[in-house]
Short mmCIF file of C-alpha atoms and ligand atoms in Angstrom, two decimals:
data_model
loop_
_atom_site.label_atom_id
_atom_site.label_comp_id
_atom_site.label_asym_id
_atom_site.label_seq_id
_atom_site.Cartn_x
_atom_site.Cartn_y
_atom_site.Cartn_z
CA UNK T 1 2.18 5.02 -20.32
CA UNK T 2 2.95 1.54 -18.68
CA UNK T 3 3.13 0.71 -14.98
CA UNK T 4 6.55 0.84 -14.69
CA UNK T 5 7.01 4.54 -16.56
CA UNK T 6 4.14 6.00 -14.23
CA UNK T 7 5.78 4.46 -11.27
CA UNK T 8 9.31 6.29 -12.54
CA UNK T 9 7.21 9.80 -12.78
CA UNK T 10 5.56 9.57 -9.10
CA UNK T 11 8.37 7.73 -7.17
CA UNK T 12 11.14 10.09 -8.18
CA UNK T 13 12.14 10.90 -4.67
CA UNK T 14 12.90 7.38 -3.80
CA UNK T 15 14.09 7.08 -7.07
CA UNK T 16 16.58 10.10 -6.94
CA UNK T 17 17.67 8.75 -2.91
CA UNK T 18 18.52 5.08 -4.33
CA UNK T 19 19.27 5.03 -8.02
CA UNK T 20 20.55 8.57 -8.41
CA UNK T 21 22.44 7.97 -4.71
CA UNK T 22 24.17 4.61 -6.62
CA UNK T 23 25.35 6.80 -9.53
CA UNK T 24 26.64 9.39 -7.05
CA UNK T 25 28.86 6.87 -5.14
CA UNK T 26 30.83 5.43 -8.06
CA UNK T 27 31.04 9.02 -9.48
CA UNK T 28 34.96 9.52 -11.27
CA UNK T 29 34.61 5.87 -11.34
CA UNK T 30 35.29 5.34 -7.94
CA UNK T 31 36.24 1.66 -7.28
CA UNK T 32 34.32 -0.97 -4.89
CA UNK T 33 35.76 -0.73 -1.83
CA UNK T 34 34.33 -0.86 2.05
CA UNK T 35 34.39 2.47 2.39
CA UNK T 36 31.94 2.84 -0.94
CA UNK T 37 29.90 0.06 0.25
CA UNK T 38 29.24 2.17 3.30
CA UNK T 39 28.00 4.71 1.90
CA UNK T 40 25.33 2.79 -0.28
CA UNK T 41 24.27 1.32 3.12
CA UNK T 42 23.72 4.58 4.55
CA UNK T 43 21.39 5.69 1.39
CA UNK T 44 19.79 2.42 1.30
CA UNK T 45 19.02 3.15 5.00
CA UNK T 46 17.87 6.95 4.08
CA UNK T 47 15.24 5.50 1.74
CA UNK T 48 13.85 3.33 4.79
CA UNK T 49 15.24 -0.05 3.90
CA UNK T 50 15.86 -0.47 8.18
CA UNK T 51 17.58 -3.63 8.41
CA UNK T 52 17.42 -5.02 4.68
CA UNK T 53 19.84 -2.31 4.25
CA UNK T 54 22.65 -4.21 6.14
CA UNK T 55 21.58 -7.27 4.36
CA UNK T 56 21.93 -5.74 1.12
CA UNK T 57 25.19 -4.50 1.67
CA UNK T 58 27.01 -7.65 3.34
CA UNK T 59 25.77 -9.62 0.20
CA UNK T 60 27.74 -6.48 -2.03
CA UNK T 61 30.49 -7.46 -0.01
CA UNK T 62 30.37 -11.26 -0.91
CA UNK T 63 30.01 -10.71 -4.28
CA UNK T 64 32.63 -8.17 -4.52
CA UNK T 65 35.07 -10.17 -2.49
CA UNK T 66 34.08 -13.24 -5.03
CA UNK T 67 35.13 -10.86 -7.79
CA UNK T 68 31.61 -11.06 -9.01
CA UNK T 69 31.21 -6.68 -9.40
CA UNK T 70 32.97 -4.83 -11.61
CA UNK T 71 31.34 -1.75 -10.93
CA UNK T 72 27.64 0.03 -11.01
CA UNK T 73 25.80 -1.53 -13.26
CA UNK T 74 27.06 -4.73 -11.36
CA UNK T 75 25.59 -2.96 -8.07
CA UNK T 76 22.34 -2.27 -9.61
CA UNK T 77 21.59 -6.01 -11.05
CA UNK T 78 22.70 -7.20 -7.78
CA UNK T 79 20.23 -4.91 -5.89
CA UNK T 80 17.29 -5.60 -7.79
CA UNK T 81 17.83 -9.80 -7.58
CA UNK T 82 17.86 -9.31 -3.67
CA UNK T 83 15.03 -7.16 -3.67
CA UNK T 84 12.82 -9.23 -6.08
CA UNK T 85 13.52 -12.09 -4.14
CA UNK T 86 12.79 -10.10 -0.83
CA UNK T 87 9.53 -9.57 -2.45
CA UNK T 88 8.80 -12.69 -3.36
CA UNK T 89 9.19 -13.86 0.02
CA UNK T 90 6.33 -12.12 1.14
CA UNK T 91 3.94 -13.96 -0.82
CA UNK T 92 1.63 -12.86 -4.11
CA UNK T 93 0.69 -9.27 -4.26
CA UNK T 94 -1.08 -6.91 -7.13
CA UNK T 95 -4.32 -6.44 -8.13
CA UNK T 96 -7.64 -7.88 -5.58
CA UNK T 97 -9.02 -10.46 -7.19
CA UNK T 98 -13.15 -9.51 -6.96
CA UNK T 99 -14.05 -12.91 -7.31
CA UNK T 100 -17.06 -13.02 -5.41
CA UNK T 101 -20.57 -11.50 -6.03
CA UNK T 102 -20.58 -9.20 -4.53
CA UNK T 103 -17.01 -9.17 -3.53
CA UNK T 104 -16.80 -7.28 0.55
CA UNK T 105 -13.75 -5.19 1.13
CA UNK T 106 -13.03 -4.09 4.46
CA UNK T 107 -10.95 -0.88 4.41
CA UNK T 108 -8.83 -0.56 7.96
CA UNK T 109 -5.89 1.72 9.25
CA UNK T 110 -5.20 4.85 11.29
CA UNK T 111 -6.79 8.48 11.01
CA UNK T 112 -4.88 9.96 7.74
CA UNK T 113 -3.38 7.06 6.46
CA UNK T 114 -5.34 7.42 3.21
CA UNK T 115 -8.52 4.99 3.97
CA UNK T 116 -11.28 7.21 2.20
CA UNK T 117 -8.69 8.67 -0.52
CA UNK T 118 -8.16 4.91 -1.43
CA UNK T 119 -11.16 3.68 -1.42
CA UNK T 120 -12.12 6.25 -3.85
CA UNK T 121 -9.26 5.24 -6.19
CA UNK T 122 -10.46 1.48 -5.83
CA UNK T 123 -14.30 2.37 -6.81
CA UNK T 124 -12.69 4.09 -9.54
CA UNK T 125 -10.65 1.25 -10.92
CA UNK T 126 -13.04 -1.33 -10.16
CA UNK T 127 -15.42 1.07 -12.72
CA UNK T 128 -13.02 1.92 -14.81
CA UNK T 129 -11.23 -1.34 -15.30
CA UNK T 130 -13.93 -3.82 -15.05
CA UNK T 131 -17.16 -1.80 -15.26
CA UNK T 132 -18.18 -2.98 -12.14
CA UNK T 133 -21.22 -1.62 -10.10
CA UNK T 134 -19.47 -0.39 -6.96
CA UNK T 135 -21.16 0.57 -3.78
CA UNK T 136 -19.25 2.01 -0.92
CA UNK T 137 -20.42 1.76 2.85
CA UNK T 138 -19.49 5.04 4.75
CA UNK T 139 -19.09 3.69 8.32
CA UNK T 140 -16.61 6.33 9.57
CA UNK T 141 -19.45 8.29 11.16
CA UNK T 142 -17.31 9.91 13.57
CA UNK T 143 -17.56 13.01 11.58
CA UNK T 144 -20.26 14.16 9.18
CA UNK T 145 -17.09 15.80 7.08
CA UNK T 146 -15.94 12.49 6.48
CA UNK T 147 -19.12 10.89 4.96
CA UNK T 148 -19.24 14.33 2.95
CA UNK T 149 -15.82 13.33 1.70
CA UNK T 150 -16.55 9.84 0.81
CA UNK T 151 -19.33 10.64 -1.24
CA UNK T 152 -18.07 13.70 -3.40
CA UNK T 153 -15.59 11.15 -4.45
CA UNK T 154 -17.96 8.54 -4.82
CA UNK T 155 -20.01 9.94 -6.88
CA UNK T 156 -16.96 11.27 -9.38
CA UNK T 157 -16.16 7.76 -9.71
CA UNK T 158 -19.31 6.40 -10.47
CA UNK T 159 -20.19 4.60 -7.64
CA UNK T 160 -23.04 4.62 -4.99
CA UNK T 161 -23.01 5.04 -1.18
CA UNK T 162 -24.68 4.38 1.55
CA UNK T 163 -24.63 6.51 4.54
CA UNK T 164 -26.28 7.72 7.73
CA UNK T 165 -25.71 11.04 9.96
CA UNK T 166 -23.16 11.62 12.17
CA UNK T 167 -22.56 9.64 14.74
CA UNK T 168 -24.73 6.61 13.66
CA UNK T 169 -24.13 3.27 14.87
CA UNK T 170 -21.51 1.97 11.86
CA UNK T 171 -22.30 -1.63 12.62
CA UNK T 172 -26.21 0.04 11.52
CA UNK T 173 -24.48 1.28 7.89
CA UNK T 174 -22.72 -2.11 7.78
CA UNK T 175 -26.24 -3.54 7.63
CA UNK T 176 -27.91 -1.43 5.26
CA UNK T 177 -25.08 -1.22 2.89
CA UNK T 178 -25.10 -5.30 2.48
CA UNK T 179 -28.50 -5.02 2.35
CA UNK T 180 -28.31 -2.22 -0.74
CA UNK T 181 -25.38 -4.22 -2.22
CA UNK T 182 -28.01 -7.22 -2.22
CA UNK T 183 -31.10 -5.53 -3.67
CA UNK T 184 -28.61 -3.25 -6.35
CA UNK T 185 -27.05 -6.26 -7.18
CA UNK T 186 -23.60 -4.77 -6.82
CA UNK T 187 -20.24 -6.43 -7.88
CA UNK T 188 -18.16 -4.61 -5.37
CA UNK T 189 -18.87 -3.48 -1.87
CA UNK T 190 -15.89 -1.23 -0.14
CA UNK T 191 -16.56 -0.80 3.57
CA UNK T 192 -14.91 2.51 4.90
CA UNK T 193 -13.96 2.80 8.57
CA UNK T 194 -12.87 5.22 11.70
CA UNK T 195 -9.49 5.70 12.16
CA UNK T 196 -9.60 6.85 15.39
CA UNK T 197 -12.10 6.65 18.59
CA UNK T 198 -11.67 7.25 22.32
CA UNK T 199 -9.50 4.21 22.73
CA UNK T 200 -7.83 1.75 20.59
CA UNK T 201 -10.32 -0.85 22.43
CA UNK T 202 -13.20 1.01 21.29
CA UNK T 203 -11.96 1.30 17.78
CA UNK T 204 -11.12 -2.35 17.95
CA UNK T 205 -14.50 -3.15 19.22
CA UNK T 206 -16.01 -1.39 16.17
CA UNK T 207 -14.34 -3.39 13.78
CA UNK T 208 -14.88 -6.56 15.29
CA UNK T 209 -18.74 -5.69 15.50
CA UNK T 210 -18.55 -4.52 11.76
CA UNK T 211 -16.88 -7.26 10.71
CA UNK T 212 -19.54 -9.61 12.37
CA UNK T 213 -22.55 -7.89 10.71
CA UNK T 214 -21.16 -7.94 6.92
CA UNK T 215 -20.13 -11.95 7.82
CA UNK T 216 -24.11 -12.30 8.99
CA UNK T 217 -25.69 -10.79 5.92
CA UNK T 218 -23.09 -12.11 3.07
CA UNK T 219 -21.77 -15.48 2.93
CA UNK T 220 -17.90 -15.17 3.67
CA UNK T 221 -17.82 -11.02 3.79
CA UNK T 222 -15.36 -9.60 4.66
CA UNK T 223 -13.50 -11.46 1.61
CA UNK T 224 -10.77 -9.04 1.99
CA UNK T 225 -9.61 -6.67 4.77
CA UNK T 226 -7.04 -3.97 3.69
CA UNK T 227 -4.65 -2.83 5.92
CA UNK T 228 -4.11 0.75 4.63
CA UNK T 229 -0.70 2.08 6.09
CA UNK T 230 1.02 5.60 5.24
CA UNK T 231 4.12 5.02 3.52
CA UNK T 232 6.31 8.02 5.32
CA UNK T 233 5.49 6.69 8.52
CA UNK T 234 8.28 3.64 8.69
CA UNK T 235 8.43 1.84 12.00
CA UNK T 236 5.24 3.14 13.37
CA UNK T 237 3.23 1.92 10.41
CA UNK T 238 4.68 -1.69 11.40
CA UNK T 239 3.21 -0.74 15.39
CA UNK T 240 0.08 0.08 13.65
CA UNK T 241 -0.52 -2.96 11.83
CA UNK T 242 0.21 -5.41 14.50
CA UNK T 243 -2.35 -3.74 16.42
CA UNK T 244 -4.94 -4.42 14.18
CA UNK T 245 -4.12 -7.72 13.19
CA UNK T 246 -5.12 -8.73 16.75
CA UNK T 247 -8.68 -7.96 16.03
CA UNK T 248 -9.24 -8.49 11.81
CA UNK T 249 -8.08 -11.13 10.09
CA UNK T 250 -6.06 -8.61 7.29
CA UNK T 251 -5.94 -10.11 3.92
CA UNK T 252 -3.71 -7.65 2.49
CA UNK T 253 -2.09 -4.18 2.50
CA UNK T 254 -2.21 -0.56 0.37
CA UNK T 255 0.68 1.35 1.16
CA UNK T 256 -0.05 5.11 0.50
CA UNK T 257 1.54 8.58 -0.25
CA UNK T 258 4.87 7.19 -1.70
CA UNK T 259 4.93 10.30 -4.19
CA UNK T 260 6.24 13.13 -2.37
CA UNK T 261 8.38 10.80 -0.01
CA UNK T 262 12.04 8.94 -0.33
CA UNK T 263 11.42 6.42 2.34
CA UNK T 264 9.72 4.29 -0.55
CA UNK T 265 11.76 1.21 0.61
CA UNK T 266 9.28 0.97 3.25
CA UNK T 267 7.80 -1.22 0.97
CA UNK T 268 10.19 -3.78 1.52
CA UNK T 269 10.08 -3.43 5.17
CA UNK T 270 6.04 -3.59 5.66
CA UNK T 271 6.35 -6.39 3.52
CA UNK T 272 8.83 -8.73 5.65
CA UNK T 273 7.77 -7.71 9.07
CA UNK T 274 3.58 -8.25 8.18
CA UNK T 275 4.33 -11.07 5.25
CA UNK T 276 0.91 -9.62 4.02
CA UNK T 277 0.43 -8.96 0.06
CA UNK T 278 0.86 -5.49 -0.63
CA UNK T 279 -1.63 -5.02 -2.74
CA UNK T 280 -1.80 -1.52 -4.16
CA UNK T 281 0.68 1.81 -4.19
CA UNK T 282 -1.01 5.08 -3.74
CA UNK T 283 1.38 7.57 -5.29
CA UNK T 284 -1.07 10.80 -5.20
CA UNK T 285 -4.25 12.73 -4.50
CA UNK T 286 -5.86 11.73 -7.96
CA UNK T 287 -8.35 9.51 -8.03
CA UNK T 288 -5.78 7.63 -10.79
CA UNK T 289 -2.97 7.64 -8.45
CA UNK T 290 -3.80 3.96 -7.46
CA UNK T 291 -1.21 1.07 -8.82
CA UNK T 292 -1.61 -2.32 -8.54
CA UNK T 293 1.97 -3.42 -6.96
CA UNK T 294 4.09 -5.62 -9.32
CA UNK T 295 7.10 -6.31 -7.55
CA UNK T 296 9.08 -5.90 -10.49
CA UNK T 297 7.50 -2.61 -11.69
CA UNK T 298 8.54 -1.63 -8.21
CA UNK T 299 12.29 -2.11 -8.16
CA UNK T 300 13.38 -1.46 -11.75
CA UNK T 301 11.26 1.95 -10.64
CA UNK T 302 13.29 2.62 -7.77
CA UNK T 303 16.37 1.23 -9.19
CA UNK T 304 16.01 2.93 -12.77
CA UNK T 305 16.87 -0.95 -13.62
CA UNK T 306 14.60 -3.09 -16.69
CA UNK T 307 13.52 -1.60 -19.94
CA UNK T 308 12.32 1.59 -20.99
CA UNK T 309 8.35 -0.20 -21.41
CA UNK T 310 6.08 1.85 -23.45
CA UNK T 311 3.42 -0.69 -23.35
P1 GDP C 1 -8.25 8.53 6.22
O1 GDP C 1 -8.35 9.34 7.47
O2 GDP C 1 -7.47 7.26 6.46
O3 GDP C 1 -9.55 8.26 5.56
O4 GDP C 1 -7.34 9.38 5.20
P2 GDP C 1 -7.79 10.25 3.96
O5 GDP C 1 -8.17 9.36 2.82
O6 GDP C 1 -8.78 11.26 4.38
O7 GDP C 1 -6.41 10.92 3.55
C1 GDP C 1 -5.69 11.79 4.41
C2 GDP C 1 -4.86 12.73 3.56
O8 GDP C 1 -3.87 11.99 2.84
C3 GDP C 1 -5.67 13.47 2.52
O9 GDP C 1 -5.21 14.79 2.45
C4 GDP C 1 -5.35 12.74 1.22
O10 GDP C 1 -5.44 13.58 0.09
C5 GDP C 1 -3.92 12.31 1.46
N1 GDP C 1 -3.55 11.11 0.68
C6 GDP C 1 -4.12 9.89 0.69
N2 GDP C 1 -3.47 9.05 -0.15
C7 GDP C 1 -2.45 9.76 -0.70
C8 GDP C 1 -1.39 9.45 -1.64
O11 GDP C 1 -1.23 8.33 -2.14
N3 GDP C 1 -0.54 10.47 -1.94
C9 GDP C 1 -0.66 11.72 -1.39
N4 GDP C 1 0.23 12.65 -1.75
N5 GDP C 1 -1.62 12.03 -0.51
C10 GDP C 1 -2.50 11.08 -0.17
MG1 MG C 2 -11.47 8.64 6.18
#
């Protein structure tokens, strides 16, 4: 199955909200008219488009008024032009390019947002698509649970860990994981992080002081810093990545949980407000429900728009 049928099977809620929402307004072949165009705005707004919405719509209108759509399939094409171009916007996206050896990820975000779930999925694809040797740093030691976590999954995907008891210094795991990814000779090292601490300062503190330690033992490390971000959590997800974008340098974003959820046009907004890549969709609890994000994959998913692929 190609990207762009498994993104049709796990997105079907914002799927059903937008595309199946469009086929509902022109039902009985209803003509354009404002009064149709406001209700597409209001289920563009449902699938948390926030003020792209609007946009969207006002550019129906100008088309419309140019005598430029006839009807739904009009709508659609329409839609998914603005929306790829949206994307584009934001700058390149898709898969991380591991470049380096070994290549450093930093993994960042909020407690829940899907940090340890993802980087799972990414040791998994980095072994699974590459055959790359993988070793994960487990520097959430806030709670032994977590490490326990991190390296059931770890281990189902083939990769090794490093990681110490609870509450260890992580900036001490940072350490000894560069130094294991040195003497292992692995390809890719994913650094897992703490969500949450007593403050937001302290949290930020940690990073910074992670951050400094993986830069002092490998040339250049962090190379990338994902920003992971729960996709049902619109506006505050925005909050939450300006605050750590004061204290790491974020290289690019994984937006998670958009199976189960019809605000998938969240996308779009994390997109324009952080004009970060959005690297990767997490549409599940399975370590394969990781997908690179191809922009156009993305909207002819949502939009039931582009061909049928079976590649
Ligand atoms: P962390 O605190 O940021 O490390 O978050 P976790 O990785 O522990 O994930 C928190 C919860 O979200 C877990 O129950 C995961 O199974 C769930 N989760 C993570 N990613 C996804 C996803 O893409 N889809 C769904 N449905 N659940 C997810
Ligand atoms: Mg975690």
């Amino acid at each position: 199955m190609g990207l762009y049928d498994r993104l049709r099977n796990r997105l079907t809620k914002t799927r059903s909200a937008i595309s199946d929402g469009i086929s509902g307004v022109f039902r009985g072949g209803r003509p354009m008219d404002d009064e149709l165009l406001a209700e597409l705005e209001a289920l563009l707004y449902t699938s948390d488009l926030g003020p792209l919405a609007t946009e969207l719509i006002e550019e129906l209108g100008r088309l419309h008024r140019r005598g430029e759509l006839a009807g739904e399939e009009d709508v659609r094409l329409a839609l998914r032009r603005k929306l790829l171009a949206e994307l584009e916007h934001a700058g390149a996206s898709g898969e991380l390019p591991l470049t380096h050896s070994p290549t450093v990820v930093l993994i960042v975000g909020v407690n829940g947002s899907g940090k340890t779930t993802t980087i799972a999925k990414l040791a998994h694809r980095a072994r699974q698509h590459g055959g790359k040797r993988v070793l994960v740093g487990a520097c959430d030691t806030w709670r032994a649970a977590a490490a326990d976590q991190l390296e059931i999954w770890t281990q189902r995907a083939g990769a090794d860990i490093v990681r110490k008891h609870e509450g260890a210094d992580p900036a001490a795991v940072a350490f000894e994981t560069m130094d294991a990814a040195l003497a292992k000779g692995s390809d890719v090292v994913l650094v897992d992080t703490a969500g949450r601490l007593h403050t937001q300062k302290n949290l930020m503190l940690e990073l910074e002081k992670i951050q400094r330690v993986l830069a002092k033992r490998i040339e250049g490390a962090p190379h990338e810093v994902l920003l992971v971000l729960d996709g049902t959590n619109g506006q505050n997800a925005i909050q939450q990545a300006k605050l750590f974008a004061e204290s790491v340098a974020i290289t690019g974003v994984v937006v998670t949980k958009l199976d189960g959820t019809a605000r998938g046009g969240a996308v779009f907004t994390i997109a324009r407000e952080l004009g970060l890549p959005v690297r990767y969709l997490g549409t599940g609890e399975a370590l394969e429900s990781l997908e690179p994000f191809e922009p156009e994959a993305f909207v002819d998913a949502i939009l039931a728009t582009g061909a049928q692929s079976t590649a």
